[in-house]
CSV table of C-alpha atoms and ligand atoms in Angstrom, one decimal:
chain,number,residue,atom,x,y,z
C,1,MET,CA,23.7,51.1,77.6
C,2,LYS,CA,21.5,50.1,80.8
C,3,ARG,CA,20.8,53.9,81.5
C,4,ALA,CA,19.8,54.1,77.9
C,5,ILE,CA,17.3,51.4,78.0
C,6,THR,CA,16.1,52.9,81.5
C,7,LEU,CA,15.8,56.1,79.6
C,8,LEU,CA,13.9,54.6,76.7
C,9,CYS,CA,11.8,52.9,79.1
C,10,LEU,CA,11.0,55.9,81.2
C,11,GLY,CA,10.1,57.5,77.8
C,12,CYS,CA,7.8,54.7,76.9
C,13,VAL,CA,5.9,55.3,80.2
C,14,VAL,CA,5.6,59.1,79.7
C,15,CYS,CA,4.5,58.3,76.1
C,16,LEU,CA,2.0,55.7,77.2
C,17,ALA,CA,0.8,58.0,80.0
C,18,ALA,CA,0.5,61.0,77.8
C,19,LEU,CA,-1.5,58.8,75.2
C,20,THR,CA,-3.6,57.3,78.2
C,21,VAL,CA,-4.3,60.9,79.4
C,22,ARG,CA,-5.4,62.0,75.8
C,23,LYS,CA,-7.6,59.1,75.1
C,24,ALA,CA,-9.4,58.9,78.9
C,25,PRO,CA,-11.8,61.5,77.8
C,26,ALA,CA,-12.6,60.0,74.5
C,27,ASP,CA,-13.2,56.5,75.9
C,28,ALA,CA,-15.4,58.1,78.6
C,29,ILE,CA,-17.6,59.4,76.2
C,30,ALA,CA,-17.7,56.6,74.2
C,31,ASP,CA,-18.6,54.5,77.2
C,32,ARG,CA,-21.4,57.0,78.3
C,33,ALA,CA,-22.8,57.3,74.7
C,34,HIS,CA,-23.1,53.4,74.5
C,35,LYS,CA,-24.9,53.1,77.8
C,36,LEU,CA,-27.1,56.2,76.8
C,37,HIS,CA,-27.8,54.6,73.3
C,38,PHE,CA,-28.7,51.1,74.6
C,39,SER,CA,-30.8,52.4,77.3
C,40,SER,CA,-33.1,54.6,75.0
C,41,ILE,CA,-35.8,54.1,72.8
C,42,VAL,CA,-34.2,54.5,69.3
C,43,LEU,CA,-37.0,55.0,66.8
C,44,ASP,CA,-36.6,54.9,63.2
C,45,THR,CA,-39.8,56.5,61.1
C,46,HIS,CA,-39.0,55.1,57.7
C,47,ASP,CA,-37.7,51.7,56.5
C,48,ASP,CA,-38.4,50.2,53.2
C,49,THR,CA,-37.7,46.7,54.7
C,50,THR,CA,-41.3,45.4,54.2
C,51,GLN,CA,-40.7,45.0,50.4
C,52,ARG,CA,-37.9,42.4,51.4
C,53,PHE,CA,-40.6,40.2,53.0
C,54,PHE,CA,-41.7,39.1,49.6
C,55,SER,CA,-38.2,37.7,48.7
C,56,LYS,CA,-37.3,34.2,49.1
C,57,SER,CA,-33.7,34.9,50.1
C,58,PHE,CA,-34.6,37.5,52.9
C,59,ASP,CA,-35.3,36.4,56.4
C,60,LEU,CA,-36.0,39.0,59.0
C,61,GLY,CA,-35.0,36.8,61.9
C,62,LYS,CA,-31.6,36.1,60.6
C,63,ARG,CA,-28.5,38.2,59.8
C,64,ASN,CA,-28.6,38.9,56.1
C,65,PRO,CA,-25.4,39.4,54.1
C,66,ASP,CA,-27.2,42.5,52.3
C,67,GLY,CA,-29.6,45.3,53.0
C,68,HIS,CA,-29.8,47.3,56.2
C,69,ILE,CA,-32.2,45.7,58.7
C,70,ASP,CA,-32.9,42.4,60.2
C,71,ILE,CA,-33.5,41.6,63.8
C,72,PRO,CA,-30.1,40.6,64.7
C,73,ARG,CA,-28.7,43.7,63.2
C,74,MET,CA,-31.3,45.8,64.9
C,75,ARG,CA,-30.1,44.3,68.2
C,76,GLU,CA,-26.6,45.1,67.4
C,77,GLY,CA,-27.4,48.8,66.4
C,78,GLY,CA,-29.7,49.3,69.4
C,79,MET,CA,-32.7,50.0,67.0
C,80,ASN,CA,-35.8,49.1,69.0
C,81,ALA,CA,-38.7,50.8,67.3
C,82,ILE,CA,-39.1,50.8,63.6
C,83,PHE,CA,-41.9,51.9,61.2
C,84,PHE,CA,-42.2,49.3,58.3
C,85,SER,CA,-42.9,51.4,55.3
C,86,ILE,CA,-45.8,50.4,53.3
C,87,TRP,CA,-44.9,51.4,49.8
C,88,ILE,CA,-45.7,50.8,46.0
C,89,ASP,CA,-45.0,52.7,43.0
C,90,GLY,CA,-46.8,56.0,42.9
C,91,ARG,CA,-48.3,55.4,39.5
C,92,ILE,CA,-50.4,52.4,40.7
C,93,MET,CA,-53.7,53.8,41.4
C,94,GLY,CA,-57.3,52.6,42.3
C,95,PRO,CA,-58.1,49.2,43.4
C,96,PRO,CA,-54.9,47.5,42.7
C,97,ALA,CA,-53.0,49.9,44.8
C,98,VAL,CA,-55.2,49.1,47.8
C,99,GLN,CA,-54.8,45.3,47.2
C,100,LYS,CA,-51.0,45.7,47.1
C,101,ALA,CA,-50.7,47.8,50.2
C,102,LEU,CA,-53.0,45.3,52.1
C,103,ASP,CA,-50.5,42.4,50.9
C,104,GLN,CA,-47.6,44.4,52.6
C,105,ILE,CA,-49.8,45.3,55.7
C,106,ASP,CA,-50.4,41.6,56.2
C,107,ALA,CA,-46.6,40.9,55.5
C,108,VAL,CA,-46.0,43.0,58.4
C,109,HIS,CA,-48.4,41.6,60.7
C,110,GLU,CA,-47.1,37.9,59.6
C,111,ASN,CA,-43.6,38.9,60.3
C,112,VAL,CA,-44.3,40.3,63.7
C,113,ILE,CA,-46.2,37.0,64.7
C,114,LYS,CA,-43.4,34.8,63.3
C,115,TYR,CA,-40.8,36.8,65.2
C,116,SER,CA,-42.9,37.4,68.3
C,117,ASN,CA,-40.0,36.7,70.5
C,118,ASP,CA,-38.4,39.8,69.2
C,119,LEU,CA,-41.0,42.0,67.9
C,120,VAL,CA,-44.4,43.4,69.1
C,121,PHE,CA,-46.9,45.5,67.0
C,122,CYS,CA,-47.4,48.9,68.6
C,123,ARG,CA,-50.3,51.4,67.7
C,124,THR,CA,-49.6,53.9,70.4
C,125,ALA,CA,-46.7,55.5,71.8
C,126,GLU,CA,-47.5,53.9,75.4
C,127,GLU,CA,-47.4,50.7,73.6
C,128,VAL,CA,-43.7,51.5,72.2
C,129,ARG,CA,-42.6,52.4,75.6
C,130,ARG,CA,-44.1,49.0,77.0
C,131,ALA,CA,-42.4,47.2,74.2
C,132,HIS,CA,-39.0,48.7,75.3
C,133,SER,CA,-39.4,48.2,79.0
C,134,GLN,CA,-39.9,44.5,78.0
C,135,GLY,CA,-36.6,44.3,75.8
C,136,LYS,CA,-38.8,43.8,72.7
C,137,ILE,CA,-38.5,45.7,69.3
C,138,ALA,CA,-41.7,47.9,68.5
C,139,ALA,CA,-42.9,47.3,65.0
C,140,LEU,CA,-45.2,50.0,63.6
C,141,MET,CA,-46.4,50.9,60.0
C,142,GLY,CA,-46.5,53.9,57.9
C,143,VAL,CA,-48.2,54.1,54.6
C,144,GLU,CA,-45.7,55.9,52.0
C,145,GLY,CA,-48.3,57.6,49.4
C,146,GLY,CA,-51.9,58.6,49.6
C,147,HIS,CA,-52.3,56.8,46.1
C,148,MET,CA,-52.7,53.5,48.3
C,149,ILE,CA,-56.3,54.5,49.7
C,150,GLY,CA,-57.5,54.1,46.0
C,151,ASN,CA,-59.0,57.6,46.3
C,152,ASP,CA,-61.5,56.1,48.9
C,153,ILE,CA,-61.5,57.5,52.3
C,154,ARG,CA,-63.2,54.4,53.8
C,155,VAL,CA,-59.9,52.7,52.8
C,156,LEU,CA,-58.0,55.1,55.0
C,157,ARG,CA,-59.9,54.1,57.8
C,158,MET,CA,-59.5,50.6,57.2
C,159,PHE,CA,-55.7,51.2,57.2
C,160,GLY,CA,-56.1,53.0,60.5
C,161,ASP,CA,-57.8,50.0,61.9
C,162,LEU,CA,-55.3,47.7,60.7
C,163,GLY,CA,-52.5,49.6,62.7
C,164,VAL,CA,-51.2,52.1,60.2
C,165,ARG,CA,-49.8,55.3,62.2
C,166,TYR,CA,-48.7,57.5,59.6
C,167,MET,CA,-49.4,58.2,55.9
C,168,THR,CA,-46.9,60.2,53.6
C,169,LEU,CA,-49.5,62.3,51.6
C,170,SER,CA,-47.7,61.5,48.1
C,171,HIS,CA,-44.8,59.7,46.8
C,172,PHE,CA,-42.7,60.6,43.7
C,173,TYR,CA,-45.8,61.3,41.8
C,174,ASN,CA,-48.8,63.4,42.5
C,175,ASP,CA,-51.8,61.4,43.6
C,176,GLU,CA,-55.3,62.1,43.0
C,177,TRP,CA,-55.4,64.9,45.7
C,178,ALA,CA,-52.1,66.0,46.7
C,179,ASP,CA,-48.8,67.2,44.8
C,180,SER,CA,-45.7,65.6,45.0
C,181,SER,CA,-42.3,67.8,45.3
C,182,THR,CA,-41.0,65.8,42.4
C,183,ASP,CA,-43.9,66.0,39.8
C,184,LYS,CA,-45.3,68.8,37.9
C,185,PRO,CA,-48.1,70.7,40.1
C,186,ALA,CA,-51.6,69.4,39.4
C,187,HIS,CA,-53.7,70.4,42.3
C,188,ASN,CA,-52.0,73.5,43.7
C,189,GLY,CA,-51.2,71.7,46.7
C,190,LEU,CA,-53.9,69.7,48.6
C,191,THR,CA,-57.4,69.5,46.8
C,192,ASP,CA,-60.7,70.0,49.0
C,193,PHE,CA,-60.7,65.9,49.1
C,194,GLY,CA,-57.0,66.0,50.0
C,195,LYS,CA,-57.7,68.3,53.2
C,196,GLN,CA,-60.8,66.1,54.2
C,197,ILE,CA,-58.1,63.2,54.2
C,198,VAL,CA,-55.9,65.2,56.4
C,199,THR,CA,-58.9,65.8,58.8
C,200,GLU,CA,-60.1,62.2,58.6
C,201,MET,CA,-56.3,61.2,59.5
C,202,ASN,CA,-56.4,63.6,62.6
C,203,ARG,CA,-59.7,61.7,63.4
C,204,GLN,CA,-58.1,58.2,63.2
C,205,GLY,CA,-54.9,59.3,64.9
C,206,ILE,CA,-52.8,58.5,61.8
C,207,MET,CA,-50.1,61.0,61.8
C,208,VAL,CA,-49.9,63.4,58.6
C,209,ASP,CA,-46.4,62.8,57.0
C,210,ILE,CA,-45.2,65.6,54.6
C,211,SER,CA,-42.1,64.1,53.4
C,212,HIS,CA,-42.1,63.8,49.4
C,213,VAL,CA,-45.0,66.4,49.0
C,214,SER,CA,-44.6,69.6,47.4
C,215,ASP,CA,-43.9,72.9,49.5
C,216,LYS,CA,-47.6,74.1,48.7
C,217,THR,CA,-49.0,70.7,50.0
C,218,PHE,CA,-46.9,70.8,52.9
C,219,TYR,CA,-48.2,74.3,53.7
C,220,ASP,CA,-51.9,73.1,53.0
C,221,ALA,CA,-51.3,70.3,55.2
C,222,LEU,CA,-50.0,72.3,57.9
C,223,GLU,CA,-52.9,74.7,57.9
C,224,THR,CA,-55.5,72.1,57.7
C,225,SER,CA,-54.2,69.5,60.4
C,226,LYS,CA,-55.4,69.9,63.9
C,227,ALA,CA,-52.4,67.8,65.2
C,228,PRO,CA,-48.6,68.2,64.7
C,229,LEU,CA,-47.1,66.9,61.4
C,230,ILE,CA,-44.2,64.7,60.7
C,231,ALA,CA,-41.6,64.6,57.9
C,232,SER,CA,-40.7,60.9,58.2
C,233,HIS,CA,-37.8,60.9,56.1
C,234,SER,CA,-36.7,64.2,54.9
C,235,SER,CA,-33.4,66.3,55.6
C,236,CYS,CA,-32.4,70.0,55.3
C,237,ARG,CA,-32.5,71.8,51.9
C,238,ALA,CA,-30.0,74.6,53.2
C,239,LEU,CA,-27.4,72.0,53.3
C,240,CYS,CA,-28.4,69.9,50.3
C,241,ASN,CA,-30.6,71.8,47.6
C,242,HIS,CA,-33.0,68.9,46.9
C,243,VAL,CA,-36.8,69.2,46.5
C,244,ARG,CA,-37.2,66.3,48.8
C,245,ASP,CA,-35.6,68.1,51.5
C,246,MET,CA,-37.2,71.1,53.8
C,247,SER,CA,-36.4,74.6,53.6
C,248,ASP,CA,-35.4,76.2,56.9
C,249,ASP,CA,-38.8,78.1,56.6
C,250,MET,CA,-40.7,74.9,56.3
C,251,ILE,CA,-38.7,73.3,59.1
C,252,LYS,CA,-39.6,76.3,61.3
C,253,ALA,CA,-43.3,76.3,60.4
C,254,LEU,CA,-43.3,72.5,61.0
C,255,ALA,CA,-41.7,73.0,64.6
C,256,ALA,CA,-44.0,76.1,65.4
C,257,LYS,CA,-47.1,73.5,65.4
C,258,GLY,CA,-45.2,70.8,67.3
C,259,GLY,CA,-44.0,68.7,64.6
C,260,VAL,CA,-40.7,66.8,64.0
C,261,ILE,CA,-38.4,66.5,60.9
C,262,GLN,CA,-37.1,63.0,60.8
C,263,ILE,CA,-33.6,63.0,59.0
C,264,ASN,CA,-33.0,61.0,55.9
C,265,TYR,CA,-29.5,59.3,55.2
C,266,GLU,CA,-29.9,58.9,51.5
C,267,LYS,CA,-26.9,60.3,50.1
C,268,SER,CA,-28.4,62.5,47.3
C,269,PHE,CA,-30.4,64.0,50.0
C,270,ILE,CA,-27.5,65.2,52.4
C,271,ASP,CA,-24.6,66.0,50.3
C,272,GLN,CA,-24.7,68.6,47.6
C,273,ALA,CA,-21.7,67.3,45.9
C,274,TYR,CA,-23.0,63.9,45.5
C,275,LYS,CA,-26.6,65.2,44.5
C,276,ASP,CA,-25.1,67.5,41.8
C,277,ALA,CA,-22.9,64.4,40.4
C,278,SER,CA,-26.1,62.2,40.5
C,279,ASP,CA,-28.1,64.6,38.8
C,280,LYS,CA,-25.5,64.9,35.9
C,281,LEU,CA,-25.2,61.0,35.8
C,282,SER,CA,-28.5,59.7,36.0
C,283,GLY,CA,-30.8,62.7,35.9
C,284,GLY,CA,-31.8,62.5,39.7
C,285,VAL,CA,-33.3,60.0,41.9
C,286,VAL,CA,-36.7,60.0,40.2
C,287,ALA,CA,-35.2,59.4,36.8
C,288,GLN,CA,-33.0,56.7,38.2
C,289,PHE,CA,-35.9,54.8,39.8
C,290,ASP,CA,-37.8,55.3,36.5
C,291,GLN,CA,-34.9,53.5,34.8
C,292,PHE,CA,-34.6,50.5,37.4
C,293,LYS,CA,-38.4,50.0,37.0
C,294,LYS,CA,-38.0,49.8,33.5
C,295,GLU,CA,-35.0,47.3,33.9
C,296,CYS,CA,-36.8,45.2,36.5
C,297,GLY,CA,-40.6,45.4,35.6
C,298,ASP,CA,-42.6,43.7,38.5
C,299,ASP,CA,-39.7,42.2,39.9
C,300,ASP,CA,-39.3,44.1,43.3
C,301,GLU,CA,-36.3,42.2,44.5
C,302,CYS,CA,-34.4,43.3,41.3
C,303,PHE,CA,-35.8,46.9,41.9
C,304,ALA,CA,-34.6,47.0,45.7
C,305,LYS,CA,-31.2,45.6,44.6
C,306,LYS,CA,-30.6,48.2,42.1
C,307,VAL,CA,-31.5,50.9,44.6
C,308,ALA,CA,-29.2,49.4,47.0
C,309,ASP,CA,-26.4,48.8,44.7
C,310,GLU,CA,-26.2,51.3,42.0
C,311,GLY,CA,-24.8,54.3,44.2
C,312,LYS,CA,-22.1,51.9,45.5
C,313,ARG,CA,-21.3,50.8,42.0
C,314,ALA,CA,-20.9,54.3,40.7
C,315,THR,CA,-18.9,55.4,43.7
C,316,ALA,CA,-16.5,52.5,43.2
C,317,GLU,CA,-16.1,53.4,39.5
C,318,GLY,CA,-15.3,57.0,40.6
C,319,LYS,CA,-18.5,58.4,38.8
C,320,LEU,CA,-20.0,59.7,42.1
C,321,PRO,CA,-18.1,61.1,45.3
C,322,HIS,CA,-18.0,59.3,48.5
C,323,VAL,CA,-20.2,60.8,51.3
C,324,SER,CA,-19.5,60.5,54.8
C,325,TRP,CA,-22.1,59.2,57.6
C,326,GLU,CA,-21.1,62.5,59.2
C,327,ARG,CA,-23.3,64.4,56.9
C,328,ILE,CA,-26.3,62.9,58.9
C,329,ILE,CA,-24.9,64.5,62.0
C,330,ASP,CA,-24.6,68.0,60.1
C,331,HIS,CA,-28.3,67.6,59.1
C,332,ILE,CA,-29.3,66.9,62.6
C,333,ASP,CA,-27.4,69.8,64.0
C,334,HIS,CA,-28.6,72.1,61.4
C,335,ALA,CA,-32.1,71.5,62.2
C,336,VAL,CA,-31.5,71.6,66.0
C,337,LYS,CA,-29.8,74.9,65.7
C,338,LEU,CA,-32.7,76.2,63.7
C,339,VAL,CA,-35.7,74.8,65.8
C,340,GLY,CA,-34.2,73.2,68.9
C,341,ALA,CA,-33.8,69.3,70.0
C,342,ASP,CA,-37.6,68.9,70.5
C,343,HIS,CA,-38.4,68.7,66.7
C,344,VAL,CA,-35.8,66.5,65.2
C,345,GLY,CA,-35.5,62.7,64.8
C,346,LEU,CA,-34.1,59.7,62.7
C,347,GLY,CA,-36.1,58.6,59.4
C,348,SER,CA,-33.1,56.6,57.9
C,349,ASP,CA,-34.7,55.2,54.8
C,350,PHE,CA,-32.9,52.0,55.2
C,351,ASP,CA,-33.5,49.4,52.6
C,352,GLY,CA,-34.9,52.1,50.3
C,353,ALA,CA,-31.9,54.5,49.7
C,354,SER,CA,-28.2,54.8,49.1
C,355,MET,CA,-26.2,54.9,52.6
C,356,PRO,CA,-23.3,57.1,53.1
C,357,ASP,CA,-20.0,55.6,54.0
C,358,GLY,CA,-19.9,54.3,57.5
C,359,MET,CA,-23.6,53.9,57.9
C,360,GLU,CA,-23.5,50.7,56.0
C,361,ASP,CA,-26.7,49.3,57.9
C,362,CYS,CA,-28.4,49.9,61.3
C,363,THR,CA,-25.4,48.3,63.2
C,364,HIS,CA,-23.8,51.9,62.8
C,365,LEU,CA,-26.5,53.8,64.6
C,366,PRO,CA,-24.8,54.1,68.1
C,367,GLN,CA,-22.1,56.3,66.2
C,368,ILE,CA,-24.9,59.0,65.8
C,369,THR,CA,-25.5,59.0,69.6
C,370,GLU,CA,-21.8,59.2,70.2
C,371,ALA,CA,-21.4,62.1,67.6
C,372,LEU,CA,-24.0,64.1,69.2
C,373,MET,CA,-22.6,63.6,72.4
C,374,ARG,CA,-19.2,64.8,71.5
C,375,LYS,CA,-20.9,67.9,69.9
C,376,GLY,CA,-21.9,68.5,73.5
C,377,TYR,CA,-25.5,67.6,73.3
C,378,SER,CA,-27.3,66.8,76.6
C,379,ASP,CA,-28.3,63.1,77.3
C,380,ASP,CA,-32.1,64.3,77.5
C,381,ASP,CA,-31.7,66.1,74.1
C,382,ILE,CA,-30.1,62.9,72.4
C,383,ARG,CA,-32.9,60.7,73.8
C,384,LYS,CA,-35.4,62.9,72.4
C,385,ILE,CA,-33.8,63.0,69.0
C,386,LEU,CA,-33.5,59.2,69.3
C,387,GLY,CA,-37.0,58.7,69.6
C,388,GLY,CA,-38.6,60.6,72.4
C,389,ASN,CA,-39.7,63.6,70.0
C,390,LEU,CA,-41.5,61.3,67.6
C,391,LEU,CA,-43.4,59.7,70.8
C,392,ARG,CA,-44.5,63.0,71.9
C,393,VAL,CA,-46.0,64.0,68.4
C,394,MET,CA,-47.6,60.4,68.3
C,395,GLU,CA,-49.3,61.1,71.8
C,396,GLN,CA,-50.3,64.5,70.5
C,397,ASN,CA,-52.0,62.8,67.5
C,398,GLU,CA,-53.6,60.3,69.9
C,399,ARG,CA,-55.1,63.0,72.0
C,400,VAL,CA,-56.5,65.1,68.8
C,401,SER,CA,-58.0,61.8,67.6
C,402,ARG,CA,-59.8,61.0,71.2
C,403,GLU,CA,-61.1,64.6,71.1
C,404,MET,CA,-62.4,64.4,67.7
C,405,GLN,CA,-63.8,61.2,68.2
C,406,THR,CA,-65.9,62.3,71.2
C,407,ALA,CA,-67.2,65.4,69.4
C,408,PRO,CA,-69.9,64.5,67.0
C,409,ALA,CA,-70.2,68.0,65.6
C,410,SER,CA,-66.8,68.0,64.3
C,411,ALA,CA,-67.1,64.2,62.8
C,412,ALA,CA,-65.9,64.1,59.2
C,413,ARG,CA,-67.8,60.9,58.4
F,501,ZN,ZN1,-39.5,57.9,50.4
């Protein structure tokens, strides 16, 4: 009996030793990934949290029970640079669009002041790096849709002065001068005025964002822009055939001019089965947003809640398939294999999209670093993907802006 117990114990030790041997490398990677993640600039180029600033139940400084972003959860997920998106419905045009955009720009600035212990407003890549070295979260702004300039180039300049650092040329609908990927072509890409806007964005140091635009608008912008472009929140069409995503040819052309694709986590942009089922169920993302708009009217809080909850509900009811957060890694990896690690980054669409299982909010971001490390990505490449690439593109845009502002002959004013 004693011998049996001894053998059993010996067996336990052998078992434990085997487990320890198997587990050791995994823990070592997890530990190394954790250190890398929490020492890096983790920058997200697209978060719709701004619209939540107008809700009485939301507080950026507290841990909220819903949504994807707030300061405590950003701290927990190691997210230390964020582009707050300025967004209004693409069918609002002219002066009301400008006014609503200004409301949101003002709300971003007011929240940064309110939470200045944690947040610092940044206009340059250098300021983002300084914020990081001081342990602060860098707050930046992007305008999601050219309709918000009210067809007036002076408003674009004003947005630049207020700290806007990128503008998406269109949203779901065509604006006055750019075709959207989810609308019927009206301008054959960019109009002449649209090209003038792109040049003025270069001059102001406002990055040209080609997420949402039609393929023709993308190629027109690429040809016109003197600085590298960004796709602030787009994924890969080769893995999920959605017009909102970029084809391999587009990603290659973007990268060839130094640009960066920031991968979007929205389920219908990253998973073909989900996209197909969603198209069948609700007619796709644009039709679904239209339906939400009808149901909610001007109640932005109701709209945001529907965007966040409807996908979850349909999945829980078995009407839509589950999507794993690992699809995000597949999209990053596809783009990296296509154009290299210098041209890929993160543009979650948190608070504006339906998140895959396992990426319920920004506290899950360290998983991305760990997954890339397990795939064999170097620390340098991971740092670039987490934020370094976007900062490089931002610096290139700043350089082009300085050159254009000191060369009177090329001035667009
Ligand atoms: Zn968007």
